[in-house]
Tab-separated table of C-alpha atoms in Angstrom:
chain	number	residue	atom	x	y	z
A	1449	UNK	CA	111.294	128.562	92.630
A	1450	UNK	CA	112.848	130.560	95.433
A	1451	UNK	CA	112.347	130.063	99.131
A	1452	UNK	CA	110.219	133.233	99.091
A	1453	UNK	CA	107.626	131.304	97.078
A	1454	UNK	CA	106.934	129.004	100.024
A	1455	UNK	CA	103.763	129.986	101.865
A	1456	UNK	CA	103.410	127.554	104.779
A	1457	UNK	CA	105.063	128.378	108.073
A	1458	UNK	CA	106.742	125.272	109.446
A	1459	UNK	CA	106.834	126.882	112.873
A	1460	UNK	CA	103.030	127.080	112.962
A	1461	UNK	CA	102.419	123.320	112.712
A	1462	UNK	CA	102.929	120.266	114.858
A	1463	UNK	CA	106.311	118.581	115.029
A	1464	UNK	CA	104.719	115.449	113.540
A	1465	UNK	CA	103.476	117.257	110.424
A	1466	UNK	CA	106.744	119.141	110.039
A	1467	UNK	CA	108.692	115.862	110.060
A	1468	UNK	CA	106.407	114.277	107.448
A	1469	UNK	CA	106.864	117.348	105.249
A	1470	UNK	CA	110.643	117.144	105.560
A	1471	UNK	CA	110.720	113.441	104.727
A	1472	UNK	CA	108.379	113.824	101.742
A	1473	UNK	CA	110.309	116.812	100.375
A	1474	UNK	CA	113.479	114.737	100.708
A	1475	UNK	CA	111.825	111.880	98.805
A	1476	UNK	CA	110.953	114.215	95.924
A	1477	UNK	CA	114.541	115.385	95.669
A	1478	UNK	CA	115.858	111.833	95.933
A	1479	UNK	CA	113.558	110.735	93.103
A	1480	UNK	CA	115.115	113.473	90.976
A	1481	UNK	CA	118.606	112.487	92.112
A	1482	UNK	CA	117.997	108.861	91.095
A	1483	UNK	CA	116.707	110.001	87.682
A	1484	UNK	CA	113.203	108.680	88.282
A	1485	UNK	CA	111.330	111.959	87.774
A	1486	UNK	CA	109.230	112.843	84.731
A	1487	UNK	CA	109.729	116.610	84.522
A	1488	UNK	CA	106.791	118.110	86.556
A	1489	UNK	CA	104.664	114.965	86.295
A	1490	UNK	CA	104.050	112.006	88.645
A	1491	UNK	CA	103.588	112.455	92.351
A	1492	UNK	CA	104.428	111.350	95.861
A	1493	UNK	CA	102.109	111.868	98.808
A	1494	UNK	CA	102.146	111.401	102.577
A	1495	UNK	CA	99.399	111.405	105.198
A	1496	UNK	CA	99.418	114.194	107.749
A	1497	UNK	CA	99.134	112.679	111.241
A	1498	UNK	CA	95.567	112.931	112.544
A	1499	UNK	CA	92.074	111.527	111.930
A	1500	UNK	CA	91.172	113.761	108.980
A	1501	UNK	CA	93.074	111.777	106.310
A	1502	UNK	CA	94.593	114.960	104.927
A	1503	UNK	CA	97.659	114.357	102.802
A	1504	UNK	CA	100.548	116.293	101.283
A	1505	UNK	CA	101.391	116.379	97.588
A	1506	UNK	CA	103.591	118.430	95.271
A	1507	UNK	CA	102.605	121.823	93.869
A	1508	UNK	CA	101.870	121.172	90.202
A	1509	UNK	CA	104.505	122.844	88.043
A	1510	UNK	CA	107.503	122.440	90.338
A	1511	UNK	CA	110.437	120.225	89.441
A	1512	UNK	CA	111.087	117.527	91.993
A	1513	UNK	CA	114.527	118.882	92.894
A	1514	UNK	CA	112.880	122.189	93.884
A	1515	UNK	CA	110.397	120.775	96.391
A	1516	UNK	CA	110.690	121.966	99.994
A	1517	UNK	CA	108.846	120.988	103.155
A	1518	UNK	CA	106.874	124.244	103.178
A	1519	UNK	CA	105.930	124.165	99.477
A	1520	UNK	CA	103.976	120.899	99.729
A	1521	UNK	CA	100.214	121.311	99.361
A	1522	UNK	CA	97.884	119.835	101.985
A	1523	UNK	CA	94.570	118.530	100.581
A	1524	UNK	CA	91.624	116.465	101.796
A	1525	UNK	CA	90.152	113.320	100.227
A	1526	UNK	CA	87.901	115.472	98.030
A	1527	UNK	CA	90.853	117.360	96.591
A	1528	UNK	CA	90.200	120.591	98.458
A	1529	UNK	CA	93.217	122.490	99.774
A	1530	UNK	CA	93.524	122.620	103.549
A	1531	UNK	CA	94.693	126.124	104.355
A	1532	UNK	CA	95.737	128.815	101.933
A	1533	UNK	CA	97.957	127.984	98.969
A	1534	UNK	CA	98.539	129.607	95.577
A	1535	UNK	CA	99.383	126.230	94.039
A	1536	UNK	CA	97.311	123.644	92.231
A	1537	UNK	CA	97.811	119.880	92.324
A	1538	UNK	CA	97.879	117.388	89.477
A	1539	UNK	CA	94.309	116.011	89.037
A	1540	UNK	CA	95.602	112.573	88.074
A	1541	UNK	CA	97.781	112.598	91.160
A	1542	UNK	CA	94.768	113.349	93.314
A	1543	UNK	CA	92.772	110.464	91.826
A	1544	UNK	CA	95.447	107.850	92.424
A	1545	UNK	CA	96.635	109.014	95.815
A	1546	UNK	CA	93.238	109.778	97.321
A	1547	UNK	CA	92.059	106.291	96.342
A	1548	UNK	CA	94.795	104.661	98.395
A	1549	UNK	CA	94.811	107.057	101.343
A	1550	UNK	CA	91.040	106.593	101.638
A	1551	UNK	CA	91.180	102.850	102.390
A	1552	UNK	CA	94.713	101.942	103.457
A	1553	UNK	CA	95.308	103.192	106.993
A	1554	UNK	CA	98.812	101.751	106.861
A	1555	UNK	CA	99.719	103.499	103.592
A	1556	UNK	CA	101.003	106.721	105.093
A	1557	UNK	CA	103.113	107.358	101.997
A	1558	UNK	CA	102.249	106.640	98.351
A	1559	UNK	CA	104.752	106.984	95.495
A	1560	UNK	CA	103.894	106.873	91.794
A	1561	UNK	CA	106.429	107.149	88.947
A	1562	UNK	CA	106.614	106.984	85.142
A	1563	UNK	CA	110.174	105.721	84.726
A	1564	UNK	CA	111.319	104.314	81.398
A	1565	UNK	CA	112.158	100.830	82.668
A	1566	UNK	CA	109.282	100.612	85.128
A	1567	UNK	CA	106.767	101.568	82.461
A	1568	UNK	CA	108.404	99.191	79.976
A	1569	UNK	CA	107.937	96.242	82.311
A	1570	UNK	CA	104.406	97.372	83.203
A	1571	UNK	CA	103.600	97.357	79.480
A	1572	UNK	CA	104.523	93.710	78.929
A	1573	UNK	CA	102.056	90.853	79.338
A	1574	UNK	CA	104.333	88.918	81.713
A	1575	UNK	CA	105.034	91.896	83.963
A	1576	UNK	CA	107.847	91.543	86.473
A	1577	UNK	CA	109.618	88.183	86.296
A	1578	UNK	CA	111.566	86.551	89.176
A	1579	UNK	CA	114.831	86.720	87.235
A	1580	UNK	CA	117.026	87.886	90.089
A	1581	UNK	CA	117.197	88.346	93.849
A	1582	UNK	CA	115.853	91.900	93.750
A	1583	UNK	CA	112.700	90.901	91.869
A	1584	UNK	CA	112.216	87.820	94.031
A	1585	UNK	CA	112.268	89.859	97.243
A	1586	UNK	CA	109.197	91.859	96.118
A	1587	UNK	CA	107.372	89.328	93.949
A	1588	UNK	CA	104.794	88.192	96.523
A	1589	UNK	CA	103.921	91.791	97.444
A	1590	UNK	CA	103.333	93.018	93.880
A	1591	UNK	CA	99.903	93.828	92.423
A	1592	UNK	CA	98.741	94.923	88.954
A	1593	UNK	CA	96.151	97.451	87.766
A	1594	UNK	CA	94.881	97.604	84.183
A	1595	UNK	CA	95.226	100.886	82.328
A	1596	UNK	CA	92.050	102.965	82.005
A	1597	UNK	CA	93.531	106.115	80.469
A	1598	UNK	CA	94.862	109.242	82.172
A	1599	UNK	CA	93.659	108.935	85.767
A	1600	UNK	CA	91.185	111.814	85.766
A	1601	UNK	CA	88.034	109.770	86.426
A	1602	UNK	CA	87.257	109.379	90.125
A	1603	UNK	CA	85.218	106.283	89.261
A	1604	UNK	CA	88.548	104.462	88.815
A	1605	UNK	CA	89.330	104.716	92.513
A	1606	UNK	CA	87.430	101.588	93.657
A	1607	UNK	CA	89.278	99.505	91.080
A	1608	UNK	CA	92.646	100.896	92.170
A	1609	UNK	CA	91.731	100.045	95.745
A	1610	UNK	CA	90.606	96.542	94.812
A	1611	UNK	CA	93.667	95.757	92.711
A	1612	UNK	CA	96.173	96.976	95.291
A	1613	UNK	CA	94.378	95.174	98.125
A	1614	UNK	CA	96.781	94.652	101.016
A	1615	UNK	CA	99.908	94.627	98.856
A	1616	UNK	CA	102.513	97.352	98.893
A	1617	UNK	CA	103.817	97.522	95.318
A	1618	UNK	CA	101.919	97.777	92.067
A	1619	UNK	CA	102.600	97.937	88.352
A	1620	UNK	CA	100.110	100.232	86.655
A	1621	UNK	CA	99.755	98.599	83.245
A	1622	UNK	CA	100.994	100.782	80.350
A	1623	UNK	CA	101.531	103.556	82.879
A	1624	UNK	CA	104.158	103.163	85.594
A	1625	UNK	CA	105.027	102.024	89.097
A	1626	UNK	CA	103.513	102.573	92.536
A	1627	UNK	CA	104.531	101.750	96.102
A	1628	UNK	CA	103.175	102.453	99.577
A	1629	UNK	CA	104.684	102.367	103.053
A	1630	UNK	CA	104.022	103.060	106.696
A	1631	UNK	CA	106.770	105.676	106.394
A	1632	UNK	CA	108.247	107.674	103.561
A	1633	UNK	CA	111.408	105.611	104.002
A	1634	UNK	CA	109.537	102.335	103.495
A	1635	UNK	CA	107.713	103.514	100.380
A	1636	UNK	CA	111.014	104.776	98.961
A	1637	UNK	CA	112.813	101.512	99.704
A	1638	UNK	CA	110.062	99.520	97.989
A	1639	UNK	CA	110.251	101.844	94.984
A	1640	UNK	CA	114.015	101.417	94.870
A	1641	UNK	CA	113.640	97.649	94.720
A	1642	UNK	CA	110.818	97.775	92.170
A	1643	UNK	CA	112.601	100.187	89.851
A	1644	UNK	CA	115.896	98.326	90.159
A	1645	UNK	CA	114.203	94.980	89.451
A	1646	UNK	CA	112.549	96.456	86.356
A	1647	UNK	CA	115.857	97.835	85.080
A	1648	UNK	CA	117.577	94.499	85.684
A	1649	UNK	CA	114.828	92.736	83.744
A	1650	UNK	CA	115.023	95.143	80.811
A	1651	UNK	CA	118.788	94.633	80.557
A	1652	UNK	CA	118.610	90.870	81.026
A	1653	UNK	CA	116.003	90.367	78.310
A	1654	UNK	CA	117.825	92.788	75.987
A	1655	UNK	CA	120.825	90.436	76.003
A	1656	UNK	CA	118.737	87.854	74.205
A	1657	UNK	CA	120.420	84.874	75.829
A	1658	UNK	CA	118.965	81.961	77.745
A	1659	UNK	CA	117.735	82.901	81.213
A	1660	UNK	CA	119.465	81.009	84.030
A	1661	UNK	CA	116.653	79.780	86.320
A	1662	UNK	CA	116.292	80.050	90.089
A	1663	UNK	CA	114.822	77.092	91.978
A	1664	UNK	CA	111.188	77.598	93.021
A	1665	UNK	CA	111.934	77.028	96.718
A	1666	UNK	CA	114.623	79.728	96.620
A	1667	UNK	CA	112.186	82.179	95.001
A	1668	UNK	CA	109.631	81.370	97.707
A	1669	UNK	CA	112.161	81.917	100.521
A	1670	UNK	CA	113.280	85.231	99.063
A	1671	UNK	CA	109.663	86.372	98.686
A	1672	UNK	CA	109.051	85.550	102.353
A	1673	UNK	CA	112.095	87.545	103.409
A	1674	UNK	CA	111.047	90.507	101.276
A	1675	UNK	CA	107.489	90.617	102.593
A	1676	UNK	CA	108.524	90.564	106.255
A	1677	UNK	CA	108.249	93.883	108.089
A	1678	UNK	CA	111.142	92.759	110.267
A	1679	UNK	CA	113.487	92.650	107.266
A	1680	UNK	CA	113.786	95.234	104.539
A	1681	UNK	CA	111.471	97.768	106.155
A	1682	UNK	CA	113.541	97.975	109.324
A	1683	UNK	CA	116.591	98.453	107.137
A	1684	UNK	CA	114.715	101.219	105.298
A	1685	UNK	CA	113.822	103.174	108.432
A	1686	UNK	CA	116.943	102.640	110.514
A	1687	UNK	CA	119.778	102.461	108.009
A	1688	UNK	CA	118.926	103.336	104.400
A	1689	UNK	CA	116.852	106.483	104.996
A	1690	UNK	CA	119.368	108.216	107.293
A	1691	UNK	CA	122.085	107.421	104.742
A	1692	UNK	CA	119.968	108.820	101.915
A	1693	UNK	CA	119.348	112.030	103.874
A	1694	UNK	CA	123.079	112.419	104.506
A	1695	UNK	CA	123.707	112.094	100.777
A	1696	UNK	CA	120.957	114.593	99.990
A	1697	UNK	CA	122.390	117.061	102.497
A	1698	UNK	CA	125.680	116.872	100.579
A	1699	UNK	CA	124.339	117.253	97.046
A	1700	UNK	CA	120.993	119.078	97.255
A	1701	UNK	CA	120.276	120.590	100.690
A	1702	UNK	CA	117.372	122.938	101.326
A	1703	UNK	CA	114.510	120.448	101.324
A	1704	UNK	CA	113.884	121.110	105.026
A	1705	UNK	CA	112.909	124.772	104.348
């Protein structure tokens, strides 16, 4: 899609909304850069600042490495577009994201993926195991949601809300991965850790050898470190996200348009 296809004027909106759009567009392109995308499927969303609980999501049919700040579609909790747009949104994306934005005031950004390794781990009975430091850092903040089919039924929303609770990462059984954050940077950092932990687990178990154990007290300490807002999330906002944007500006600029 060319820049001419974008229909929202960034100059006509608040600075706060413009910045959320830029960060979310960057996240889409970073997902593609990391190889986490699923062609035109899966979705990332971010709340627009304000009391209305409007949120931004991708135009259905665009590749993630094409997304720009002005191409993102603003919708309300009923799935109605806010303002004019020629683009549709993925109905399954609306179901999942509206469920979380409706009840989690702190979940300003929601990311959902269908990666190979993430879905593989989500499809096993034991789920994510504390096999390594990366998994241990997120283990106490991880929830699970049983698969109910393609997420087109709005009646699934209360169960998504219940299963996520106050946690910030979730494995959608037989489906994929999901993270939330107070910022786009935080949701992305949590997804990075979740996806990396899943890939490490897939490779470890594929070796077929005996698993070297970690002491329970070490697992508990790592989980405490990982769940602290003063730890990884500050790193996400202050250090990792600016570095990721610098990399994106080198390899795939244009997301700010």
